[in-house]
Coordinates of C-alpha atoms (C1' of nucleotides) in Angstrom, one line a residue:
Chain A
X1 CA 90.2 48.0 99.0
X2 CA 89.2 50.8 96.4
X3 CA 91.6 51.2 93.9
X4 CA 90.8 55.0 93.5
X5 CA 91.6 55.5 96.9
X6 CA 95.2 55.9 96.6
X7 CA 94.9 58.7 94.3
X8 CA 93.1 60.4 97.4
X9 CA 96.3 61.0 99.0
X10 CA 98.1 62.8 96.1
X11 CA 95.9 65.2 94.3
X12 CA 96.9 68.0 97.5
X13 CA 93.5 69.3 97.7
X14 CA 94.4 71.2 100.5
X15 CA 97.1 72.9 99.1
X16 CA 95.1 73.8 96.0
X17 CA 92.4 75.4 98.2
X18 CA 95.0 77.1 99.9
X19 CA 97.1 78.4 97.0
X20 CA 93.8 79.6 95.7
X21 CA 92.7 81.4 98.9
X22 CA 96.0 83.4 98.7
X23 CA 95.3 84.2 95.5
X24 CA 91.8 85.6 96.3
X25 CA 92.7 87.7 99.1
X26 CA 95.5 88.8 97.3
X27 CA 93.1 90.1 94.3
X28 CA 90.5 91.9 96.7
X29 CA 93.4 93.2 98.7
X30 CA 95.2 95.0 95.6
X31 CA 92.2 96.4 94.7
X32 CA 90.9 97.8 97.9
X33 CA 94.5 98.6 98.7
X34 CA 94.5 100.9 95.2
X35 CA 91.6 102.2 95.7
X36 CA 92.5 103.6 99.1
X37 CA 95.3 105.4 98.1
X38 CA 93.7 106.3 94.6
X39 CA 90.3 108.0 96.5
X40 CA 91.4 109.0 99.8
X41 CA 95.2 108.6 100.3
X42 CA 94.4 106.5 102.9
X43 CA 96.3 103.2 102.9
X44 CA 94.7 99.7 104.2
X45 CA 96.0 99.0 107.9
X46 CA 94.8 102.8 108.6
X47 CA 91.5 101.9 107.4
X48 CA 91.5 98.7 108.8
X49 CA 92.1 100.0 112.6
X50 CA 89.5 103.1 111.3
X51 CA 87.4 100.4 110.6
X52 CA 87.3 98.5 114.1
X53 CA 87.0 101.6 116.2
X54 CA 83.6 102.5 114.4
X55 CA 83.2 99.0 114.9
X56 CA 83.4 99.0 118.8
X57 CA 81.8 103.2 119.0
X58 CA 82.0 105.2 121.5
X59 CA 83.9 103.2 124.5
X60 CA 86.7 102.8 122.1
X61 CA 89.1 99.9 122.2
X62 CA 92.7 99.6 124.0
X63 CA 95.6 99.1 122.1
X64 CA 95.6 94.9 123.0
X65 CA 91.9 94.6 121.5
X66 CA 92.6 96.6 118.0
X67 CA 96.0 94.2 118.0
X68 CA 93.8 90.9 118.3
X69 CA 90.8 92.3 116.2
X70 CA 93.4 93.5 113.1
X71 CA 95.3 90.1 113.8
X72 CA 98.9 92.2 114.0
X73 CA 101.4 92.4 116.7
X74 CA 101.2 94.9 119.4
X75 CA 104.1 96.8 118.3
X76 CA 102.4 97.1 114.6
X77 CA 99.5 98.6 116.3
X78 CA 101.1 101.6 118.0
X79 CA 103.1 102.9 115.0
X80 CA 99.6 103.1 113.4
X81 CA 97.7 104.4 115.9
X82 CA 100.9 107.2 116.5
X83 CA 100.2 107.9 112.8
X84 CA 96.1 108.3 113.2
X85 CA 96.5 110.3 115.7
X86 CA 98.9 112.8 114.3
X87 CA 96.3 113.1 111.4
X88 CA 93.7 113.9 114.0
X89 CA 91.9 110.9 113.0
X90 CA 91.9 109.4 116.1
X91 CA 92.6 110.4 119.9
X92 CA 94.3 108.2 122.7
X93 CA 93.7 108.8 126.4
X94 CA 95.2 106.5 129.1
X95 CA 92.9 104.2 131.6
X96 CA 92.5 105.7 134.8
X97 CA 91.9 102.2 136.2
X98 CA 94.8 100.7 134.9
X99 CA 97.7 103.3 133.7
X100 CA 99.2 100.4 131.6
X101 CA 96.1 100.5 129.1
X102 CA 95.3 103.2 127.0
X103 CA 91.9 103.9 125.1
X104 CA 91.8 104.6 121.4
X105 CA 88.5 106.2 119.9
X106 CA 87.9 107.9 116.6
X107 CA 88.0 112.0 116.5
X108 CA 85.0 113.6 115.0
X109 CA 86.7 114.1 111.7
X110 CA 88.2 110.2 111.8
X111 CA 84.1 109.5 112.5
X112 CA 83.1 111.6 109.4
X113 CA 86.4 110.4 107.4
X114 CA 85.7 106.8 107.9
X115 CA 81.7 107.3 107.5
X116 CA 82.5 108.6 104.1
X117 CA 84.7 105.9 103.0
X118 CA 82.4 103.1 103.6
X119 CA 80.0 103.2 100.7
X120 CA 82.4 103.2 98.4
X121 CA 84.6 100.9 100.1
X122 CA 81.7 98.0 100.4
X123 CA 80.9 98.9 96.7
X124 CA 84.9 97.5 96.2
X125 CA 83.5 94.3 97.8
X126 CA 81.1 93.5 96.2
X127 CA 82.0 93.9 92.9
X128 CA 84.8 91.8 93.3
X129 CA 82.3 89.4 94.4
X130 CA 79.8 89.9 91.5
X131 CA 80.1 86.6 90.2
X132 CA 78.9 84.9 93.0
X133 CA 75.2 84.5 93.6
X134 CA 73.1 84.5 96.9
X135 CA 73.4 80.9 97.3
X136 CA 77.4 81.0 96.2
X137 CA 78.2 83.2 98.9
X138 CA 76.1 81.1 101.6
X139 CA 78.0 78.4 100.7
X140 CA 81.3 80.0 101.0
X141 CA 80.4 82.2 104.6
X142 CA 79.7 78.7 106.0
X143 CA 82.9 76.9 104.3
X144 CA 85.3 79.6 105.3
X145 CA 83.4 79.1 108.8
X146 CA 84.5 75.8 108.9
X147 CA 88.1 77.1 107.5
X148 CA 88.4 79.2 110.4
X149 CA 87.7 76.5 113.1
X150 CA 89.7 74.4 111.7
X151 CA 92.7 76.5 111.0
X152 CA 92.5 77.5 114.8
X153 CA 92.5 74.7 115.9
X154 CA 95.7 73.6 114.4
X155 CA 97.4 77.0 115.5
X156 CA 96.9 75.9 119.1
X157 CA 97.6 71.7 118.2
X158 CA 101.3 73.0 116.8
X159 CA 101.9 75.5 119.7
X160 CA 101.1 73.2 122.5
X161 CA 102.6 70.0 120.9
X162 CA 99.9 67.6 122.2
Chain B
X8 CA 56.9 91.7 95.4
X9 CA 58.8 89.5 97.5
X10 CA 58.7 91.2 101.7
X11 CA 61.6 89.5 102.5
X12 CA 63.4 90.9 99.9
X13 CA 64.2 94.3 100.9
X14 CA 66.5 92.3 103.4
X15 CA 68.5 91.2 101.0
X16 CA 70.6 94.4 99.6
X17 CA 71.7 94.6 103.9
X18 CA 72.5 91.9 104.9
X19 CA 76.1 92.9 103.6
X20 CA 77.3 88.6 102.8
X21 CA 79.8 89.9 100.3
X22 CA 81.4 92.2 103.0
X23 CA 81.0 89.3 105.5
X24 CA 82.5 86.6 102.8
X25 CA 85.1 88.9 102.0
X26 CA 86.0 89.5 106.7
X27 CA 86.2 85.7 107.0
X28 CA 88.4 85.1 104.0
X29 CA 90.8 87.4 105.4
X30 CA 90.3 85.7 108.8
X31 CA 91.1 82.5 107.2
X32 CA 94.4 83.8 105.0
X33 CA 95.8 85.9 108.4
X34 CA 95.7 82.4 110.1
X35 CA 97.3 80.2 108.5
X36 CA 99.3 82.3 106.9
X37 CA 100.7 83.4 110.5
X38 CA 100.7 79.4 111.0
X39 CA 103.1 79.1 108.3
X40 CA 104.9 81.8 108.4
X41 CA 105.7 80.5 112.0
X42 CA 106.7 77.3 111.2
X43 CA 109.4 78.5 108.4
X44 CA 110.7 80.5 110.2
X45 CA 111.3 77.9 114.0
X46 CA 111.9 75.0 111.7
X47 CA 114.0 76.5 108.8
X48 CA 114.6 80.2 110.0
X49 CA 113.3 81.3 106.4
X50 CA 111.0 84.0 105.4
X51 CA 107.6 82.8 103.7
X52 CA 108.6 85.3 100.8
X53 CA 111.6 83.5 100.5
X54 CA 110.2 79.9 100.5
X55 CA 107.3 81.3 98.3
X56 CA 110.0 82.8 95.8
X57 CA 111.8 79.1 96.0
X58 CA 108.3 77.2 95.5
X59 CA 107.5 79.2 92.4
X60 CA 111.3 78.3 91.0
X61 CA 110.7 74.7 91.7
X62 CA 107.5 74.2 89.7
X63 CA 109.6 76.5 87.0
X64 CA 111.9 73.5 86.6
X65 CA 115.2 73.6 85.1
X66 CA 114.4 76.7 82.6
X67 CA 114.0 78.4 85.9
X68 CA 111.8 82.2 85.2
X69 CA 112.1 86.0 84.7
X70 CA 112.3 88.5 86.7
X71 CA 109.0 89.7 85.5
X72 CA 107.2 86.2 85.8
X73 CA 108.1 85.7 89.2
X74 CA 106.8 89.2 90.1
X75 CA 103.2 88.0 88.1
X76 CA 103.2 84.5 89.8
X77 CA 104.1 85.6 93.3
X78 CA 101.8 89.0 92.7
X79 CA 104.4 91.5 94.3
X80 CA 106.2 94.4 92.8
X81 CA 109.0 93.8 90.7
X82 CA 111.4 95.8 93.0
X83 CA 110.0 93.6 95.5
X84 CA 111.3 91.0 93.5
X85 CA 114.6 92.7 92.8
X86 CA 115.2 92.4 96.8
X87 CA 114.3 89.3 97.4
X88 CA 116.2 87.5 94.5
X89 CA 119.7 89.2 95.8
X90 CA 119.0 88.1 99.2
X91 CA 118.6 84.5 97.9
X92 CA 121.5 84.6 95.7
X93 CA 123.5 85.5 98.8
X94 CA 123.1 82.5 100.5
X95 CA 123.6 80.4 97.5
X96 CA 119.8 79.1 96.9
X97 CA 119.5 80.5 93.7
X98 CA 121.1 81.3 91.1
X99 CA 120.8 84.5 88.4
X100 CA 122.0 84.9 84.7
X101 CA 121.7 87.6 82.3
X102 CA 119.4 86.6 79.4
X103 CA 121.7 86.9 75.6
X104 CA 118.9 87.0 73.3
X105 CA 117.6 89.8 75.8
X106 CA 120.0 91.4 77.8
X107 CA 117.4 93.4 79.8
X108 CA 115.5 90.0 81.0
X109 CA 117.5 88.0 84.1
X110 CA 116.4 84.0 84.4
X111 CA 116.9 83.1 87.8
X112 CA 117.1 79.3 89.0
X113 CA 117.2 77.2 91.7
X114 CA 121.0 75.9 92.7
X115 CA 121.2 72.4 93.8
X116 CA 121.2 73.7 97.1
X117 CA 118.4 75.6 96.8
X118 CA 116.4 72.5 95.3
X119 CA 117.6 70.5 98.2
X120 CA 116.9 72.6 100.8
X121 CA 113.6 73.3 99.4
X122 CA 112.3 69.6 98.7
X123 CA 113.5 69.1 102.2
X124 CA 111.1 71.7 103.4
X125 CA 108.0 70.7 101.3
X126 CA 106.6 68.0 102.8
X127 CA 106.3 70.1 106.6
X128 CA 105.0 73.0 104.9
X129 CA 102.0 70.9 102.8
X130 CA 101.6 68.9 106.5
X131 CA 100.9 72.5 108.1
X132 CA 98.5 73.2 105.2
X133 CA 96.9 70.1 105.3
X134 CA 96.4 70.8 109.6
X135 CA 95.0 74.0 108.7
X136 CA 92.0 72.1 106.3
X137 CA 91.8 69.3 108.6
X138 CA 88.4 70.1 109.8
X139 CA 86.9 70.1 105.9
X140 CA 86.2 66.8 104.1
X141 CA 86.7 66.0 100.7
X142 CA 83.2 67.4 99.7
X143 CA 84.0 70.4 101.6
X144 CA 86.9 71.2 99.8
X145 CA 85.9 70.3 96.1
X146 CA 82.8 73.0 97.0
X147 CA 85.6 75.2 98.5
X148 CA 87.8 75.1 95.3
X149 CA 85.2 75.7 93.5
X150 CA 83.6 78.3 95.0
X151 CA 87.1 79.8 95.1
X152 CA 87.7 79.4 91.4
X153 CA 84.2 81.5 90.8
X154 CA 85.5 84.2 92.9
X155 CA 89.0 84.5 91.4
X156 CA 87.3 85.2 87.7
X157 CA 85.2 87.8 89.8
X158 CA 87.6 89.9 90.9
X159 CA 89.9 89.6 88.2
X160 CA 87.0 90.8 86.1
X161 CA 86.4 93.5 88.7
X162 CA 90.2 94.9 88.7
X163 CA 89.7 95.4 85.0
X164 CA 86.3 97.1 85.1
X165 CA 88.2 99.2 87.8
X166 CA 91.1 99.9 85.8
X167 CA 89.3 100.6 82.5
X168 CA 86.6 102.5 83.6
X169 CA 84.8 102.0 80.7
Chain C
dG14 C1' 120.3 103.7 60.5
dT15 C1' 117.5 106.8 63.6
dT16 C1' 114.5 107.5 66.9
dA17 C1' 110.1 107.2 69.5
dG18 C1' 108.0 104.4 72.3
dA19 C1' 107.6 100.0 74.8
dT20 C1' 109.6 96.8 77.9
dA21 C1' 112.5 94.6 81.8
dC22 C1' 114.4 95.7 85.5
dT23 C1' 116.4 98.7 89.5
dT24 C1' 116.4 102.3 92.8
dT25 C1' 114.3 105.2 96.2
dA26 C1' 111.4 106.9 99.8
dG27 C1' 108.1 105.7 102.7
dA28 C1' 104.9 102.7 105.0
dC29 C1' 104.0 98.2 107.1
dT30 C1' 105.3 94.1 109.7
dT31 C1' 107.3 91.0 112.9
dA32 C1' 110.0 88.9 116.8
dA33 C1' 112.4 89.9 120.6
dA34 C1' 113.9 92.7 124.2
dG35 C1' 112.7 96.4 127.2
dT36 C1' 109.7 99.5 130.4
dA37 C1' 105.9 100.5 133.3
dT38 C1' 102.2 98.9 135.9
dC39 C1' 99.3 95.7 138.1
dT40 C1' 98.1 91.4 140.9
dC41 C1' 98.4 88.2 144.2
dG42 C1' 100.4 85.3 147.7
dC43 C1' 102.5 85.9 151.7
Chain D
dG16 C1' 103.5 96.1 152.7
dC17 C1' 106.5 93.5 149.4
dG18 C1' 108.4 91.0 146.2
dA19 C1' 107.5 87.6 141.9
dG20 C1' 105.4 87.0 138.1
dA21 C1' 101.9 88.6 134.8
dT22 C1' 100.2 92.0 131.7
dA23 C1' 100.0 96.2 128.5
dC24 C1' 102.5 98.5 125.8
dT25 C1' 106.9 100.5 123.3
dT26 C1' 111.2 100.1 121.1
dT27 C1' 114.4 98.2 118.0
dA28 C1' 116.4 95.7 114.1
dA29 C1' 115.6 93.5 110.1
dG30 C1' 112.7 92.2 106.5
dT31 C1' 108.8 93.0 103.2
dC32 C1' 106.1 95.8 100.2
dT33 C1' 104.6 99.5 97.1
dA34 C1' 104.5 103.5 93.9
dA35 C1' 107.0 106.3 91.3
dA36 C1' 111.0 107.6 89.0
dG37 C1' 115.1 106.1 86.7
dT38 C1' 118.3 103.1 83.6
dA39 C1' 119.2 100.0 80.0
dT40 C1' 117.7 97.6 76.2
dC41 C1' 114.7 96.3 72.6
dT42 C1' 111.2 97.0 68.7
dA43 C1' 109.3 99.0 64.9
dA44 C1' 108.2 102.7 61.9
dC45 C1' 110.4 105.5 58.9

DNA sequence: GTTAGATACTTTAGACTTAAAGTATCTCGC
DNA sequence: GCGAGATACTTTAAGTCTAAAGTATCTAAC
């Protein structure tokens, strides 16, 4: 038996990573988050869904892919959108195929909006992540890869209950 | 001159570092936020608010430490202290050598109900990691602990302005 | 001692967020 | 065709969060 094992159990290395991932995000986020409001009086979640419809171009996404892409309930998602829209940001028509689904695609002016915002936005990004070199942020992509496997995995082993 | 370097200033890692960290933080964060609430019917603010008191210790903190260690407001704080106090977890008393400061404190039921919750939570955390080794998470800590200083550094240089 | 400014906290208005219940529509077996 | 159940979304109630303005208290220069 290794007599250093023992210690193995106690020094919480997962909480530690954890604690310091919340602290991370939290940084970035605050910053961004000011920045938003500071540049373009624009706050995050609106970005955010701004942010996945330029993603997905010109077919638009429904309201049940921006809720799985921005990780937020469905509910969350249509307060936002109502808001987009009423700033002409963003226009919403209803399926044909399927009249419970409607489409949501950027406006014009949301295109332009969002198109301008980017620069400055991925300039936020990576100057909060200055201090980490090519190699550093290799490292951490793949790590966080490995995060996000295992942390879904373990959403679906405590919903299922074996 | 290096051809494969021009590749490097688009390949956008700090972006993509920064996506999957929020990937990872959104899921187990909506893990635990789960669990606290089917298992204990308590809000992670709360528990977090009750975690930050416990590592306190008897002396218990300030408002204004609590909103620094949890990084919220301090109205946020405000809120969320009351609706502890309500149902007896903690406990609130005006500083005399400063009657502006408040030191709030766990009661004994607070510190029971808490300790009695801490193992489940760290077992969720630990669920979430599962799929990283030791290695992984000592390079993950790490890794973490270079990007905090970086962004802290980077909300200052944001702030200032030089 | 007064007072100008700093500090600790609270209040307010507005935005975000969720869980849960509700509505409308679709699908599929019969 | 016709339900039963599934699916897409909305509504609601309650909680969280922030920025900004406001209150109370302290500090320090004079």
């Amino acid at each position: 038996m290794d007599r250093e094992r023992g210690h193995e159990d106690s020094d919480h290395l997962q909480l530690r990573a954890w604690l310091r991932l919340l602290t991370c995000t939290n940084l970035i986020e605050t910053r961004v988050r000011g920045g938003l409001r500071e540049t373009w009086n624009i706050t995050l979640p609106r970005f955010d869904l701004l942010s996945q419809l330029h993603r997905a171009g010109d077919d638009g996404l429904t309201m049940g892919d921006l809720s799985r892409a921005m990780m937020v309930s469905a509910g969350n998602v249509t307060g936002l959108v109502e808001a987009l829209v009423g700033e002409g940001l963003v226009r919403r028509t209803t399926s044909a195929a399927d009249r419970r689904q409607s489409r949501v695609r950027l406006t014009q002016a949301g295109k332009r909006g969002f198109e301008a915002m980017l620069p400055e936005h991925e300039r936020w990004i990576d100057e909060a992540f200055a201090g980490l070199d090519r190699g550093d942020l290799k490292r951490l992509l793949e790590l966080l890869a490995k995060l996000k496997q295992s942390a879904k995995a373990a959403e679906r082993g405590g919903k299922e209950a074996a």
